[in-house]
PDB file of C-alpha atoms in Angstrom:
ATOM      1  CA  MET A 287       0.000   0.000   0.000  1.00  0.00           C
ATOM      2  CA  ASP A 288       1.204   3.497  -0.832  1.00  0.00           C
ATOM      3  CA  TYR A 289       0.895   5.344   2.509  1.00  0.00           C
ATOM      4  CA  GLN A 290       1.872   8.692   0.979  1.00  0.00           C
ATOM      5  CA  LEU A 291      -0.990   8.414  -1.498  1.00  0.00           C
ATOM      6  CA  ALA A 292      -3.397   7.538   1.341  1.00  0.00           C
ATOM      7  CA  PHE A 293      -2.150  10.582   3.290  1.00  0.00           C
ATOM      8  CA  ASP A 294      -2.449  12.898   0.281  1.00  0.00           C
ATOM      9  CA  LEU A 295      -5.939  11.740  -0.732  1.00  0.00           C
ATOM     10  CA  ALA A 296      -7.523  11.258   2.714  1.00  0.00           C
ATOM     11  CA  PRO A 297     -11.071  12.695   2.965  1.00  0.00           C
ATOM     12  CA  VAL A 298     -10.087  14.808   5.983  1.00  0.00           C
ATOM     13  CA  GLY A 299      -7.333  17.339   6.521  1.00  0.00           C
ATOM     14  CA  LEU A 300      -4.180  15.668   7.860  1.00  0.00           C
ATOM     15  CA  VAL A 301      -1.148  17.253   9.482  1.00  0.00           C
ATOM     16  CA  LEU A 302       2.098  15.872  10.827  1.00  0.00           C
ATOM     17  CA  SER A 303       3.395  18.260  13.479  1.00  0.00           C
ATOM     18  CA  ARG A 304       6.508  18.987  15.494  1.00  0.00           C
ATOM     19  CA  ASN A 305       6.460  21.468  18.374  1.00  0.00           C
ATOM     20  CA  ARG A 306       3.069  22.820  17.215  1.00  0.00           C
ATOM     21  CA  SER A 307       4.386  23.541  13.725  1.00  0.00           C
ATOM     22  CA  ILE A 308       3.241  21.947  10.475  1.00  0.00           C
ATOM     23  CA  VAL A 309       5.814  19.465   9.149  1.00  0.00           C
ATOM     24  CA  ASP A 310       3.553  18.089   6.397  1.00  0.00           C
ATOM     25  CA  CYS A 311      -0.094  18.356   5.391  1.00  0.00           C
ATOM     26  CA  ASN A 312      -2.367  16.918   2.757  1.00  0.00           C
ATOM     27  CA  GLN A 313      -4.279  18.600  -0.072  1.00  0.00           C
ATOM     28  CA  HIS A 314      -7.614  18.441   1.773  1.00  0.00           C
ATOM     29  CA  LEU A 315      -6.193  20.559   4.612  1.00  0.00           C
ATOM     30  CA  CYS A 316      -4.811  23.069   2.107  1.00  0.00           C
ATOM     31  CA  GLU A 317      -8.218  23.372   0.428  1.00  0.00           C
ATOM     32  CA  MET A 318      -9.983  23.715   3.786  1.00  0.00           C
ATOM     33  CA  PHE A 319      -7.762  26.603   4.888  1.00  0.00           C
ATOM     34  CA  GLY A 320      -7.379  28.136   1.407  1.00  0.00           C
ATOM     35  CA  ALA A 321      -3.608  27.816   1.342  1.00  0.00           C
ATOM     36  CA  SER A 322      -0.908  25.925  -0.522  1.00  0.00           C
ATOM     37  CA  ARG A 323       1.365  23.348   1.102  1.00  0.00           C
ATOM     38  CA  GLU A 324       4.232  25.791   0.661  1.00  0.00           C
ATOM     39  CA  GLN A 325       2.326  28.422   2.671  1.00  0.00           C
ATOM     40  CA  LEU A 326       1.646  25.994   5.535  1.00  0.00           C
ATOM     41  CA  ILE A 327       4.695  23.741   5.897  1.00  0.00           C
ATOM     42  CA  GLY A 328       7.032  25.127   8.529  1.00  0.00           C
ATOM     43  CA  GLN A 329       4.350  27.438   9.936  1.00  0.00           C
ATOM     44  CA  SER A 330       3.095  27.373  13.510  1.00  0.00           C
ATOM     45  CA  PHE A 331      -0.465  26.093  13.962  1.00  0.00           C
ATOM     46  CA  MET A 332      -1.164  29.653  15.152  1.00  0.00           C
ATOM     47  CA  VAL A 333      -1.840  30.690  11.512  1.00  0.00           C
ATOM     48  CA  LEU A 334      -4.979  28.492  11.619  1.00  0.00           C
ATOM     49  CA  TYR A 335      -6.455  30.146  14.738  1.00  0.00           C
ATOM     50  CA  PRO A 336      -8.606  33.311  14.960  1.00  0.00           C
ATOM     51  CA  SER A 337      -6.253  34.706  17.624  1.00  0.00           C
ATOM     52  CA  ALA A 338      -2.919  34.046  19.326  1.00  0.00           C
ATOM     53  CA  ASP A 339      -4.793  33.888  22.648  1.00  0.00           C
ATOM     54  CA  GLU A 340      -6.951  30.972  21.447  1.00  0.00           C
ATOM     55  CA  TYR A 341      -3.876  29.192  20.095  1.00  0.00           C
ATOM     56  CA  GLU A 342      -2.190  29.467  23.514  1.00  0.00           C
ATOM     57  CA  ARG A 343      -5.269  28.540  25.576  1.00  0.00           C
ATOM     58  CA  ILE A 344      -6.214  25.509  23.482  1.00  0.00           C
ATOM     59  CA  GLY A 345      -2.584  24.348  23.457  1.00  0.00           C
ATOM     60  CA  ALA A 346      -2.464  24.526  27.262  1.00  0.00           C
ATOM     61  CA  ARG A 347      -5.895  22.895  27.633  1.00  0.00           C
ATOM     62  CA  MET A 348      -5.005  19.870  25.503  1.00  0.00           C
ATOM     63  CA  LEU A 349      -1.727  19.047  27.303  1.00  0.00           C
ATOM     64  CA  PRO A 350      -3.262  17.096  30.233  1.00  0.00           C
ATOM     65  CA  PHE A 351      -5.365  15.017  27.822  1.00  0.00           C
ATOM     66  CA  LEU A 352      -2.423  14.293  25.543  1.00  0.00           C
ATOM     67  CA  ASN A 353      -0.284  13.380  28.569  1.00  0.00           C
ATOM     68  CA  ALA A 354      -2.946  11.055  30.014  1.00  0.00           C
ATOM     69  CA  LYS A 355      -4.447   9.450  26.910  1.00  0.00           C
ATOM     70  CA  GLY A 356      -2.226  10.450  24.028  1.00  0.00           C
ATOM     71  CA  ILE A 357      -5.313  11.711  22.149  1.00  0.00           C
ATOM     72  CA  TYR A 358      -7.264  14.983  22.182  1.00  0.00           C
ATOM     73  CA  ALA A 359     -10.356  16.043  20.218  1.00  0.00           C
ATOM     74  CA  ASP A 360     -12.719  18.997  20.187  1.00  0.00           C
ATOM     75  CA  ASP A 361     -14.821  21.281  18.001  1.00  0.00           C
ATOM     76  CA  ARG A 362     -13.370  24.759  17.679  1.00  0.00           C
ATOM     77  CA  ILE A 363     -13.498  27.790  15.462  1.00  0.00           C
ATOM     78  CA  MET A 364     -10.564  28.043  13.065  1.00  0.00           C
ATOM     79  CA  LYS A 365      -9.600  30.685  10.473  1.00  0.00           C
ATOM     80  CA  ARG A 366      -9.034  30.388   6.737  1.00  0.00           C
ATOM     81  CA  VAL A 367      -5.461  31.379   5.879  1.00  0.00           C
ATOM     82  CA  ASP A 368      -5.724  32.605   2.300  1.00  0.00           C
ATOM     83  CA  GLY A 369      -7.782  32.494  -0.879  1.00  0.00           C
ATOM     84  CA  ARG A 370     -11.195  33.988  -1.559  1.00  0.00           C
ATOM     85  CA  ASN A 371     -12.343  33.297   2.031  1.00  0.00           C
ATOM     86  CA  LYS A 372      -9.176  34.605   3.711  1.00  0.00           C
ATOM     87  CA  GLY A 373      -9.820  35.426   7.384  1.00  0.00           C
ATOM     88  CA  GLU A 374     -13.211  33.668   7.463  1.00  0.00           C
ATOM     89  CA  THR A 375     -13.860  31.724  10.649  1.00  0.00           C
ATOM     90  CA  PHE A 376     -15.463  28.275  10.608  1.00  0.00           C
ATOM     91  CA  TRP A 377     -16.273  25.412  12.972  1.00  0.00           C
ATOM     92  CA  CYS A 378     -13.773  22.576  12.723  1.00  0.00           C
ATOM     93  CA  HIS A 379     -13.528  19.192  14.448  1.00  0.00           C
ATOM     94  CA  VAL A 380      -9.886  18.591  15.391  1.00  0.00           C
ATOM     95  CA  THR A 381      -8.430  15.311  16.634  1.00  0.00           C
ATOM     96  CA  GLY A 382      -4.801  14.711  17.459  1.00  0.00           C
ATOM     97  CA  ARG A 383      -2.488  12.002  18.706  1.00  0.00           C
ATOM     98  CA  ALA A 384       0.787  12.722  20.465  1.00  0.00           C
ATOM     99  CA  LEU A 385       3.584  10.416  19.386  1.00  0.00           C
ATOM    100  CA  ASN A 386       5.262  10.949  22.767  1.00  0.00           C
ATOM    101  CA  ARG A 387       2.917  11.395  25.753  1.00  0.00           C
ATOM    102  CA  ASN A 388       5.751  12.732  27.909  1.00  0.00           C
ATOM    103  CA  ALA A 389       6.272  15.601  25.447  1.00  0.00           C
ATOM    104  CA  PRO A 390       2.892  15.839  23.697  1.00  0.00           C
ATOM    105  CA  HIS A 391       3.649  18.839  21.499  1.00  0.00           C
ATOM    106  CA  GLU A 392       6.970  17.327  20.356  1.00  0.00           C
ATOM    107  CA  SER A 393       5.349  15.455  17.450  1.00  0.00           C
ATOM    108  CA  GLY A 394       1.842  14.444  16.494  1.00  0.00           C
ATOM    109  CA  ILE A 395      -0.700  13.463  13.902  1.00  0.00           C
ATOM    110  CA  TRP A 396      -3.792  15.696  13.522  1.00  0.00           C
ATOM    111  CA  THR A 397      -7.046  15.501  11.574  1.00  0.00           C
ATOM    112  CA  PHE A 398      -9.217  18.490  10.687  1.00  0.00           C
ATOM    113  CA  GLU A 399     -12.835  18.221   9.549  1.00  0.00           C
ATOM    114  CA  ASP A 400     -14.617  21.337   8.273  1.00  0.00           C
ATOM    115  CA  LEU A 401     -18.044  21.545   9.944  1.00  0.00           C
ATOM    116  CA  SER A 402     -19.115  24.788   8.245  1.00  0.00           C
ATOM    117  CA  SER A 403     -21.662  23.136   5.939  1.00  0.00           C
ATOM    118  CA  ARG A 404     -23.696  21.943   8.928  1.00  0.00           C
ATOM    119  CA  ARG A 405     -22.604  24.473  11.561  1.00  0.00           C
ATOM    120  CA  PRO A 406     -21.935  27.933  10.140  1.00  0.00           C
ATOM    121  CA  VAL A 407     -20.569  30.737  12.299  1.00  0.00           C
ATOM    122  CA  THR A 408     -23.444  33.245  12.351  1.00  0.00           C
ATOM    123  CA  ALA A 409     -22.588  35.589  15.230  1.00  0.00           C
ATOM    124  CA  GLU A 410     -19.453  37.489  16.146  1.00  0.00           C
ATOM    125  CA  LEU A 411     -18.168  35.724  19.232  1.00  0.00           C
ATOM    126  CA  THR A 412     -15.244  36.399  21.533  1.00  0.00           C
ATOM    127  CA  ALA A 413     -12.619  33.698  22.008  1.00  0.00           C
ATOM    128  CA  ARG A 414     -14.086  32.719  25.392  1.00  0.00           C
ATOM    129  CA  GLU A 415     -17.642  32.680  23.985  1.00  0.00           C
ATOM    130  CA  ARG A 416     -16.432  30.286  21.274  1.00  0.00           C
ATOM    131  CA  GLU A 417     -14.921  27.992  23.916  1.00  0.00           C
ATOM    132  CA  VAL A 418     -18.073  28.026  26.047  1.00  0.00           C
ATOM    133  CA  ALA A 419     -20.235  27.438  22.943  1.00  0.00           C
ATOM    134  CA  ALA A 420     -18.111  24.430  21.912  1.00  0.00           C
ATOM    135  CA  HIS A 421     -18.531  22.856  25.360  1.00  0.00           C
ATOM    136  CA  LEU A 422     -22.264  23.607  25.464  1.00  0.00           C
ATOM    137  CA  MET A 423     -22.641  21.740  22.175  1.00  0.00           C
ATOM    138  CA  GLU A 424     -20.973  18.740  23.850  1.00  0.00           C
ATOM    139  CA  GLY A 425     -23.731  18.801  26.489  1.00  0.00           C
ATOM    140  CA  MET A 426     -21.534  19.982  29.345  1.00  0.00           C
ATOM    141  CA  THR A 427     -22.965  21.802  32.370  1.00  0.00           C
ATOM    142  CA  SER A 428     -21.683  25.195  33.564  1.00  0.00           C
ATOM    143  CA  LYS A 429     -19.700  23.488  36.325  1.00  0.00           C
ATOM    144  CA  GLU A 430     -18.119  21.031  33.881  1.00  0.00           C
ATOM    145  CA  ILE A 431     -17.268  23.841  31.463  1.00  0.00           C
ATOM    146  CA  GLY A 432     -15.810  25.872  34.322  1.00  0.00           C
ATOM    147  CA  ARG A 433     -13.542  22.978  35.307  1.00  0.00           C
ATOM    148  CA  ALA A 434     -12.481  22.424  31.691  1.00  0.00           C
ATOM    149  CA  LEU A 435     -11.690  26.110  31.113  1.00  0.00           C
ATOM    150  CA  ILE A 436     -10.383  26.721  34.643  1.00  0.00           C
ATOM    151  CA  ILE A 437     -12.925  29.465  35.339  1.00  0.00           C
ATOM    152  CA  SER A 438     -15.824  29.626  37.800  1.00  0.00           C
ATOM    153  CA  HIS A 439     -19.202  28.185  36.830  1.00  0.00           C
ATOM    154  CA  ARG A 440     -20.692  31.643  37.454  1.00  0.00           C
ATOM    155  CA  THR A 441     -18.382  33.103  34.825  1.00  0.00           C
ATOM    156  CA  VAL A 442     -19.515  30.364  32.444  1.00  0.00           C
ATOM    157  CA  GLU A 443     -23.121  31.354  33.153  1.00  0.00           C
ATOM    158  CA  ILE A 444     -22.322  34.969  32.221  1.00  0.00           C
ATOM    159  CA  TYR A 445     -20.882  33.820  28.896  1.00  0.00           C
ATOM    160  CA  ARG A 446     -23.846  31.500  28.321  1.00  0.00           C
ATOM    161  CA  ALA A 447     -26.210  34.452  28.928  1.00  0.00           C
ATOM    162  CA  ARG A 448     -24.248  36.542  26.388  1.00  0.00           C
ATOM    163  CA  LEU A 449     -24.506  33.715  23.863  1.00  0.00           C
ATOM    164  CA  MET A 450     -28.238  33.428  24.488  1.00  0.00           C
ATOM    165  CA  ARG A 451     -28.655  37.168  23.767  1.00  0.00           C
ATOM    166  CA  LYS A 452     -26.540  36.997  20.609  1.00  0.00           C
ATOM    167  CA  TYR A 453     -28.443  33.988  19.293  1.00  0.00           C
ATOM    168  CA  LYS A 454     -31.832  35.199  20.611  1.00  0.00           C
ATOM    169  CA  ALA A 455     -32.298  31.917  22.482  1.00  0.00           C
ATOM    170  CA  SER A 456     -34.816  31.553  25.317  1.00  0.00           C
ATOM    171  CA  THR A 457     -33.296  28.423  26.925  1.00  0.00           C
ATOM    172  CA  THR A 458     -29.953  26.644  26.929  1.00  0.00           C
ATOM    173  CA  ALA A 459     -31.488  23.869  24.811  1.00  0.00           C
ATOM    174  CA  ASP A 460     -32.646  26.488  22.295  1.00  0.00           C
ATOM    175  CA  LEU A 461     -29.139  28.000  22.319  1.00  0.00           C
ATOM    176  CA  VAL A 462     -27.508  24.624  21.650  1.00  0.00           C
ATOM    177  CA  HIS A 463     -29.979  23.989  18.822  1.00  0.00           C
ATOM    178  CA  LYS A 464     -29.173  27.390  17.268  1.00  0.00           C
ATOM    179  CA  LEU A 465     -25.426  26.864  17.685  1.00  0.00           C
ATOM    180  CA  LEU A 466     -25.665  23.491  15.947  1.00  0.00           C
ATOM    181  CA  ALA A 467     -27.897  24.854  13.200  1.00  0.00           C
ATOM    182  CA  GLY A 468     -25.861  27.995  12.753  1.00  0.00           C
TER     183      GLY A 468
END
């Protein structure tokens, strides 16, 4: 079997990473982010994030999971790098495996799945609102989200209330439905 061909033609975006930088990526990832391989290889993953703050926070949040299980996955908002949709944000499911649990960012294998066709970004959200929204869509309570984000559950409730206003939702269930529907 030609593993390079399988990598190149996989139906999801694939990245090989070293120290949170892109060592190699497939064509699907390039199309998803609107960039060429040459634009991405050697770049920090930070170019795929809406902000440097989100890049840092998500990197810190995934470390305990990568250390414990070797795998991390979540839904997050990412940013198109170039092309006609340059700067556009979109929901993306990201899954990664650390090749060395003792140094999880040292090297890894990552998949990226564009969720924008079924979950468009319809409101301008802050980085923290995006994090809270992602956890709400996973069915987590305010206390669980607070523990995951290392903030108080009351702070989570403030962000949830802001999201409800932005999405004109009357209940948390209605909010989750609107977040999933876009």
